[in-house]
Every structure is written in C-alpha cells, then in structure tokens.
XYZ file of C-alpha atoms in Angstrom:
409
model
C 104.628 54.420 121.113
C 103.597 58.084 120.839
C 103.467 59.415 117.280
C 105.903 62.144 116.330
C 104.398 65.056 114.397
C 106.340 67.843 112.691
C 104.723 71.145 111.825
C 106.787 73.214 109.413
C 106.056 76.945 109.696
C 105.224 79.083 112.710
C 102.623 81.339 111.133
C 98.897 81.364 111.986
C 98.090 78.047 110.300
C 101.146 76.319 111.761
C 100.522 77.546 115.310
C 96.874 76.462 115.246
C 97.789 73.104 113.692
C 100.540 72.429 116.236
C 98.383 73.370 119.201
C 95.471 71.151 118.239
C 97.721 68.259 117.184
C 99.459 68.378 120.559
C 96.123 68.553 122.407
C 95.507 65.017 121.103
C 98.478 63.800 123.167
C 100.851 63.769 120.238
C 104.566 64.537 120.382
C 104.577 67.738 118.316
C 107.551 69.779 117.172
C 106.939 73.133 115.510
C 109.825 74.232 113.294
C 110.173 77.926 112.423
C 113.148 79.205 110.453
C 112.856 82.739 111.862
C 113.921 83.739 115.365
C 110.304 84.195 116.447
C 106.816 82.965 115.632
C 104.221 84.824 113.558
C 106.568 87.182 111.729
C 104.104 87.773 108.872
C 101.195 87.933 111.311
C 103.050 90.745 113.044
C 102.759 93.056 110.011
C 99.155 92.260 109.038
C 96.550 94.995 109.302
C 99.319 97.634 109.258
C 100.713 96.149 112.443
C 97.331 95.892 114.146
C 96.481 92.364 112.919
C 93.081 91.994 111.287
C 92.464 88.690 113.106
C 89.329 87.598 111.262
C 85.963 88.870 110.047
C 82.840 88.551 112.193
C 80.404 87.900 109.340
C 78.423 84.662 109.192
C 80.155 81.769 107.447
C 77.808 81.792 104.457
C 78.731 85.400 103.696
C 82.325 84.605 104.595
C 82.413 82.027 101.814
C 81.170 84.651 99.343
C 84.452 86.481 99.967
C 86.540 83.445 99.031
C 87.701 83.888 95.442
C 89.556 80.634 94.781
C 88.335 77.089 95.557
C 85.486 78.107 97.822
C 83.919 74.624 97.845
C 87.158 73.123 99.136
C 86.927 75.301 102.263
C 83.367 74.483 103.365
C 84.415 71.796 105.832
C 87.312 73.828 107.242
C 85.370 77.053 107.750
C 82.375 75.323 109.309
C 84.584 73.099 111.509
C 86.584 75.979 112.978
C 84.767 79.276 112.592
C 85.616 82.918 113.165
C 83.827 82.608 116.516
C 86.039 79.656 117.422
C 89.315 81.494 116.822
C 88.138 84.505 118.837
C 87.049 82.208 121.662
C 90.425 80.479 121.622
C 92.350 83.759 121.758
C 90.008 85.082 124.441
C 90.984 82.108 126.607
C 94.490 83.548 126.591
C 93.368 87.047 127.601
C 93.178 88.684 124.181
C 90.412 91.262 123.980
C 89.071 92.109 120.543
C 86.901 94.716 118.817
C 84.959 94.871 115.565
C 85.537 97.694 113.086
C 84.212 98.709 109.668
C 83.297 95.841 107.380
C 83.282 93.296 110.213
C 87.054 93.400 110.582
C 88.178 92.138 113.999
C 91.251 93.629 115.692
C 92.834 93.359 119.146
C 91.613 96.145 121.451
C 95.239 97.115 121.997
C 95.794 97.554 118.225
C 98.980 95.504 118.648
C 99.554 92.410 116.520
C 102.176 91.358 119.069
C 99.357 90.737 121.570
C 97.744 88.279 119.150
C 101.044 86.415 118.766
C 101.478 86.335 122.571
C 98.046 84.697 122.903
C 99.042 82.041 120.366
C 102.318 81.453 122.218
C 100.400 80.888 125.469
C 98.179 78.400 123.634
C 101.213 76.494 122.335
C 102.897 76.505 125.729
C 99.781 75.182 127.454
C 99.499 72.399 124.853
C 103.178 71.430 125.390
C 104.231 72.054 121.800
C 107.986 71.853 121.366
C 108.803 75.107 119.564
C 112.105 75.088 117.693
C 113.157 78.464 116.268
C 115.972 79.249 113.832
C 115.602 75.784 112.341
C 115.146 75.697 108.572
C 113.944 72.614 106.760
C 115.843 72.022 103.525
C 114.231 68.826 102.289
C 111.517 66.286 103.147
C 112.009 62.651 102.223
C 109.200 60.102 102.488
C 110.531 56.577 102.969
C 109.064 53.386 104.425
C 106.058 55.217 105.849
C 108.130 57.860 107.640
C 109.082 61.462 106.868
C 112.714 62.460 107.226
C 113.307 66.192 107.608
C 116.728 67.313 106.461
C 117.685 70.696 107.916
C 119.908 73.428 106.553
C 122.348 72.896 109.436
C 123.019 69.342 108.205
C 120.978 67.519 110.844
C 117.912 65.371 110.189
C 115.019 63.864 112.113
C 112.305 61.293 111.382
C 108.557 61.805 111.960
C 105.395 59.765 111.590
C 103.401 62.649 110.134
C 104.050 66.198 108.976
C 102.026 69.355 108.426
C 103.356 71.787 105.834
C 102.261 75.288 106.879
C 105.001 77.366 105.326
C 102.825 80.126 103.868
C 103.028 81.481 100.325
C 105.710 83.409 98.493
C 104.652 86.977 99.279
C 106.563 89.107 101.794
C 109.740 86.961 101.598
C 111.380 89.077 104.326
C 109.033 87.360 106.775
C 110.259 83.924 105.729
C 107.544 83.187 103.154
C 109.922 82.176 100.394
C 107.911 79.381 98.784
C 109.607 76.477 100.583
C 106.312 74.622 100.943
C 105.770 74.519 97.199
C 109.203 72.992 96.738
C 108.556 70.375 99.433
C 105.132 69.515 98.001
C 106.420 69.210 94.434
C 109.260 66.938 95.541
C 106.697 64.726 97.311
C 104.697 64.431 94.086
C 102.079 67.159 94.437
C 100.959 69.515 91.665
C 101.497 73.241 92.166
C 99.041 75.655 90.568
C 100.945 78.573 88.990
C 101.819 81.256 91.519
C 100.563 84.809 90.982
C 100.259 87.877 93.211
C 96.880 88.425 94.864
C 95.860 91.451 96.916
C 98.637 93.476 95.337
C 99.162 97.100 94.206
C 98.633 97.911 90.525
C 100.947 99.720 88.144
C 99.282 102.028 85.605
C 100.348 103.626 82.328
C 99.631 107.219 83.355
C 102.803 109.081 84.391
C 100.930 111.786 86.285
C 100.411 109.455 89.252
C 104.050 110.165 90.207
C 103.125 113.811 90.776
C 100.663 112.879 93.525
C 102.398 109.867 95.066
C 101.501 109.573 98.738
C 98.052 111.112 98.248
C 95.324 109.125 99.989
C 91.744 109.446 98.779
C 88.915 108.478 101.103
C 85.236 107.904 100.329
C 85.835 107.482 96.615
C 84.729 104.689 94.325
C 86.725 102.738 91.777
C 85.525 100.500 88.947
C 87.463 97.949 86.925
C 86.621 97.104 83.312
C 87.808 94.101 81.301
C 87.376 94.747 77.561
C 84.914 97.552 78.416
C 82.790 95.307 80.659
C 82.568 96.229 84.341
C 83.802 93.411 86.591
C 84.280 95.285 89.867
C 83.165 98.388 91.738
C 83.840 99.368 95.333
C 83.762 102.343 97.670
C 86.431 103.261 100.197
C 90.062 104.304 100.437
C 92.951 104.220 97.969
C 96.467 105.598 97.693
C 98.537 106.922 94.785
C 102.149 105.735 94.517
C 105.071 106.430 92.192
C 104.025 103.429 90.072
C 100.229 103.503 90.295
C 97.626 102.778 92.943
C 97.158 100.750 96.123
C 95.017 100.807 99.258
C 92.168 98.589 100.530
C 89.786 98.813 97.577
C 92.615 98.499 95.041
C 93.986 95.371 96.725
C 90.544 93.788 96.676
C 90.161 94.768 93.021
C 93.478 93.098 92.157
C 92.148 89.796 93.457
C 89.253 90.041 91.006
C 91.215 91.018 87.918
C 94.192 88.666 88.390
C 92.050 85.921 86.859
C 92.231 87.802 83.531
C 95.904 88.753 83.425
C 97.140 85.771 81.416
C 94.528 86.465 78.724
C 96.132 89.799 77.784
C 92.829 91.627 77.756
C 92.326 95.364 78.056
C 91.985 96.380 81.709
C 91.233 99.898 82.838
C 89.972 101.626 85.977
C 87.703 104.598 86.591
C 87.829 106.666 89.773
C 84.832 108.647 90.961
C 86.119 111.323 93.342
C 82.591 112.289 94.436
C 80.432 109.138 94.336
C 77.848 110.643 96.683
C 77.025 113.385 94.171
C 75.239 112.998 90.843
C 76.592 114.940 87.865
C 73.875 117.548 88.403
C 74.563 117.946 92.124
C 78.304 118.100 91.532
C 77.808 120.782 88.903
C 75.720 122.806 91.363
C 78.437 122.419 93.968
C 81.088 123.625 91.513
C 78.889 126.598 90.566
C 78.632 127.622 94.221
C 82.401 127.396 94.649
C 82.966 129.342 91.450
C 80.651 132.098 92.695
C 82.590 132.161 95.958
C 85.950 132.501 94.164
C 84.658 134.318 91.089
C 87.652 136.588 90.552
C 90.329 133.953 91.163
C 92.059 131.519 88.860
C 90.260 128.204 88.425
C 93.022 126.274 90.230
C 92.123 128.260 93.363
C 88.400 127.783 92.928
C 88.474 124.041 93.538
C 90.399 123.982 96.813
C 87.229 123.333 98.852
C 86.289 120.397 96.644
C 89.514 118.550 95.829
C 92.929 117.861 97.419
C 95.321 120.658 96.462
C 97.850 118.523 94.589
C 95.118 116.744 92.617
C 93.635 119.966 91.211
C 96.251 120.555 88.439
C 95.802 116.975 87.224
C 92.002 117.158 87.174
C 92.156 120.447 85.262
C 94.662 119.069 82.742
C 92.499 115.977 82.187
C 89.550 118.328 81.683
C 91.449 120.410 79.138
C 91.259 123.584 81.244
C 94.246 125.902 81.857
C 95.042 126.274 85.571
C 95.509 130.026 85.308
C 92.210 130.680 83.561
C 89.917 132.991 85.517
C 86.820 131.399 86.938
C 84.617 134.091 85.398
C 85.878 132.992 81.974
C 85.040 129.295 82.390
C 82.408 128.204 79.870
C 79.532 125.842 80.556
C 81.166 123.289 78.257
C 84.396 123.449 80.256
C 82.462 123.079 83.493
C 80.709 120.023 82.078
C 84.078 118.493 81.164
C 85.355 119.234 84.662
C 82.342 117.590 86.280
C 82.660 114.470 84.131
C 86.392 114.217 84.845
C 85.874 114.382 88.612
C 83.330 111.581 88.296
C 85.367 109.495 85.855
C 89.182 109.630 86.038
C 90.551 106.874 83.817
C 93.641 104.809 84.568
C 94.991 102.112 82.270
C 96.315 98.986 83.967
C 99.907 98.090 83.154
C 100.774 95.194 85.479
C 100.728 94.013 89.061
C 103.578 94.756 91.419
C 105.882 91.753 92.031
C 104.724 88.722 94.002
C 106.959 89.636 96.929
C 104.860 92.810 97.416
C 101.543 90.943 97.436
C 99.627 90.311 100.645
C 98.599 86.854 99.475
C 99.929 84.337 96.974
C 97.453 83.094 94.383
C 98.078 79.469 93.436
C 99.754 76.716 95.412
C 99.257 73.038 96.201
C 96.332 71.749 94.141
C 93.168 71.255 96.185
C 92.320 68.252 93.996
C 95.109 66.384 95.783
C 94.055 67.278 99.345
C 91.148 65.845 101.348
C 89.015 68.908 102.233
C 87.674 67.299 105.425
C 91.107 66.560 106.904
C 93.722 68.547 104.905
C 95.574 65.265 104.367
C 97.301 64.538 101.092
C 95.453 62.134 98.820
C 98.849 61.002 97.525
C 100.828 60.321 100.701
C 99.237 59.251 104.005
C 100.413 61.293 106.964
C 101.206 64.387 104.878
C 99.007 67.404 105.650
C 98.804 70.980 104.377
C 97.497 74.152 106.031
C 97.181 77.822 105.158
C 98.451 79.828 102.222
C 100.574 77.025 100.776
C 97.265 75.584 99.487
C 95.659 77.024 96.336
C 93.011 79.048 98.166
C 92.541 82.788 98.577
C 90.008 85.397 99.626
C 89.484 89.150 99.681
C 90.911 91.496 102.304
C 89.184 91.898 105.645
C 90.483 89.031 107.803
C 89.284 86.276 105.477
C 92.688 84.889 104.511
C 93.841 84.631 108.117
C 90.661 82.762 109.027
C 91.353 80.314 106.215
C 94.786 79.760 107.778
C 93.290 79.001 111.216
C 90.525 76.781 109.854
C 92.752 74.656 107.623
C 95.336 74.484 110.404
C 92.698 73.230 112.801
C 91.602 70.429 110.462
C 95.191 69.377 109.860
C 95.901 69.435 113.587
C 92.952 67.344 114.740
C 93.336 64.800 111.949
C 97.055 64.158 111.915
C-alpha cells in the first residue's frame, strides 16, 4: 500500500519537500493554512525574491551563522545550482546581482512561486489550501493531524516545514515549534535575527526615511570590534535598518542575553582618509566662503543630515564658514568618519526576516532531516535552529533541507 505523506507548510522548504517526496511515487498532501502558497516568499527581496546566492558552497557555509556543520550534507546534496536548474526547468529565468544575489529576470517573486507551483503540479502533489493544522498526535506508528476545522487525517510520515515566527502576517506564527515540542523535541530559545536595531539617540527621528549608500558601519561589544561592513542603511523613527544593519544584527544577537555594551560607528565617507576628507571640506569651504557652515556642506552630505553632523561636532549651524577654526574643522572631519550610535534593543521578532532558534539540531539527523526521536517525523527550513546572513542564504537552506526531507521520507 502506498505511503501517505503530509507536508505542513507551503513555503520554500515545504514546496521543495513535497515535490521531491511525491517524485518517489508517494501519496503526498501539502497543507497550507493561507489561501495561496509561498506567501512569505512573495515578500522576500523587497518583492523581487532573492532566490539564492551563486557563491561556491564552501563560501556559502561561511555565511551560515548558526549550526553550520549540521547543514553540510543538505547544502552539498542540493546546491544553489540545483535549485536554479529546477526553477529553470519551469521557465524561470534568473540573473545575478551584487554580492552573488540571484533574482528572477522579471524582478517578480510571483514568477518564482509560479515555477514552484508548476513543479508541484507535475509531481502530482495534492495541494490543500486554507487548511490549518491544530495538533499532531503520534500513535501506533502513525501521525494523526487534527485540523482547526475539526477534521483529522492519518499519515505514515510527516514533514514539518512551517517556517519560523517572524512576519506572522504571512502565516509564520510558530506552529511548528508547538508541534515539535508536543512530540517531544527541544526548542532552542527564539530570538529575532536579521532585524532592525533600536538606538538610544533621539536625533534619528529627525532623519527617519534617510537612506545612506556607500557608507560603512562597525559594531563594538565592550569596545571590541566584532563587525564591519560597507553598503546601504536606512534611518527610521526608532533607529537603523537596511542590508548591512540586518547582517550586523545577526552577528550581535549572540551577545544580547549577556547585557554587554553594544555600540555602532558610522563612517559617512569610508573611501576618504581623514586627511583627504579634510582637504575636501577645505575646498568646499573655499567655494562657499561667505556662507553659513550649514550651507557649505551641501555638496558633501545629505541636506537633512547636516544639522545633526554639525551638532555632534559642536559647531553652530549659522556660523560663517570664514570663522570656522582648524580645531572645529578637525572635529567635523572626525564626526563624519565616526558617528556613534548606542544600541538599545532589537525590534520585535515579528519584524525580523529570520527567526533565530528553533528545533534543536542535536535531535535531527543531518543527512536525512528525520527526527532522532520519532521515526517518520521530518523537519525542513526555518523551523530548525539554523540561520545565515542576508543574500539568499536562508532561502537556500530552506530548499536544501526540504530536499533532504523529501527524498528520505
């Protein structure tokens, strides 16, 4: 008699798992509580879907920040090349952008989801939408799924691919952790990863919405540098976000529970040394010699950032450029190269891109994604305690773990 497999969750890991499980002539049902598949996938990459990263797997693993060793088998078994080949089979064309990030040529995440849907259709996966699992009971070697609508169904094996607890509006409400805990698994404490940071400085509210490009930011834990990166960031009413800030949050979240001093330093002109920046400021001051200093920096800095930089430098905005002393200019130069922000806290978990924590990897076979506690129980994707930096790495982890679960269930 043909085995019945249930896959819970229609995100990237669940779709890959269901497709490959069904390709082994299994009777596979994919349960998704939303009214469509890939709801969280739809919003990734600002709606463009950063499918994966085209770096080699060895470098890929260097971007995994939690339980890297656990993922060796998964990432080498189903690589970034494999997922792009699979999607290409269903007419998705892709392109590579900065940092090896891979996107659909159309810049539409919906096209990625359509390719996955074609894959599932071809593999005869029974997709059941608007069906929410409430409870999983393991009894006499079978799994009974109890649904919110009061119905239930029995399966030989199940794959939990419910995602994390970030972006709950997409359906990622932490159901998988509840299921796993009820079935006897340990859950590593959940924390936000790849999340905006709140800071103590109130002046950030004055420039909320300002995006800075080609700047660098450093993070210090108890005055020791733990991170530095170059790229783009954004000021908000509560602090900072943007690509390099999200990556930074993944690094510093390991220190949060220790209540250590965390502060950031922004270099607005990383391409210029202090000496070269001073020369640049001198040229601008000569150009605007008879104007107020706030008008003499408009070629160098964003307009709404100028008052803040001057205040941090201890220079009055209305002061005439021809009255600026060398000492004041030195303070200005150092401020531009070293704006300090003091970390307050992360934004809530439901604003994080990825959930840190999850089902303990010690209780999952890394070569199959099967539970070491209950035969026939598999896990895939973000529900597992694994995470990586931004750039398509977390989605690839979802595909790779989903693949292993699918071919081994």
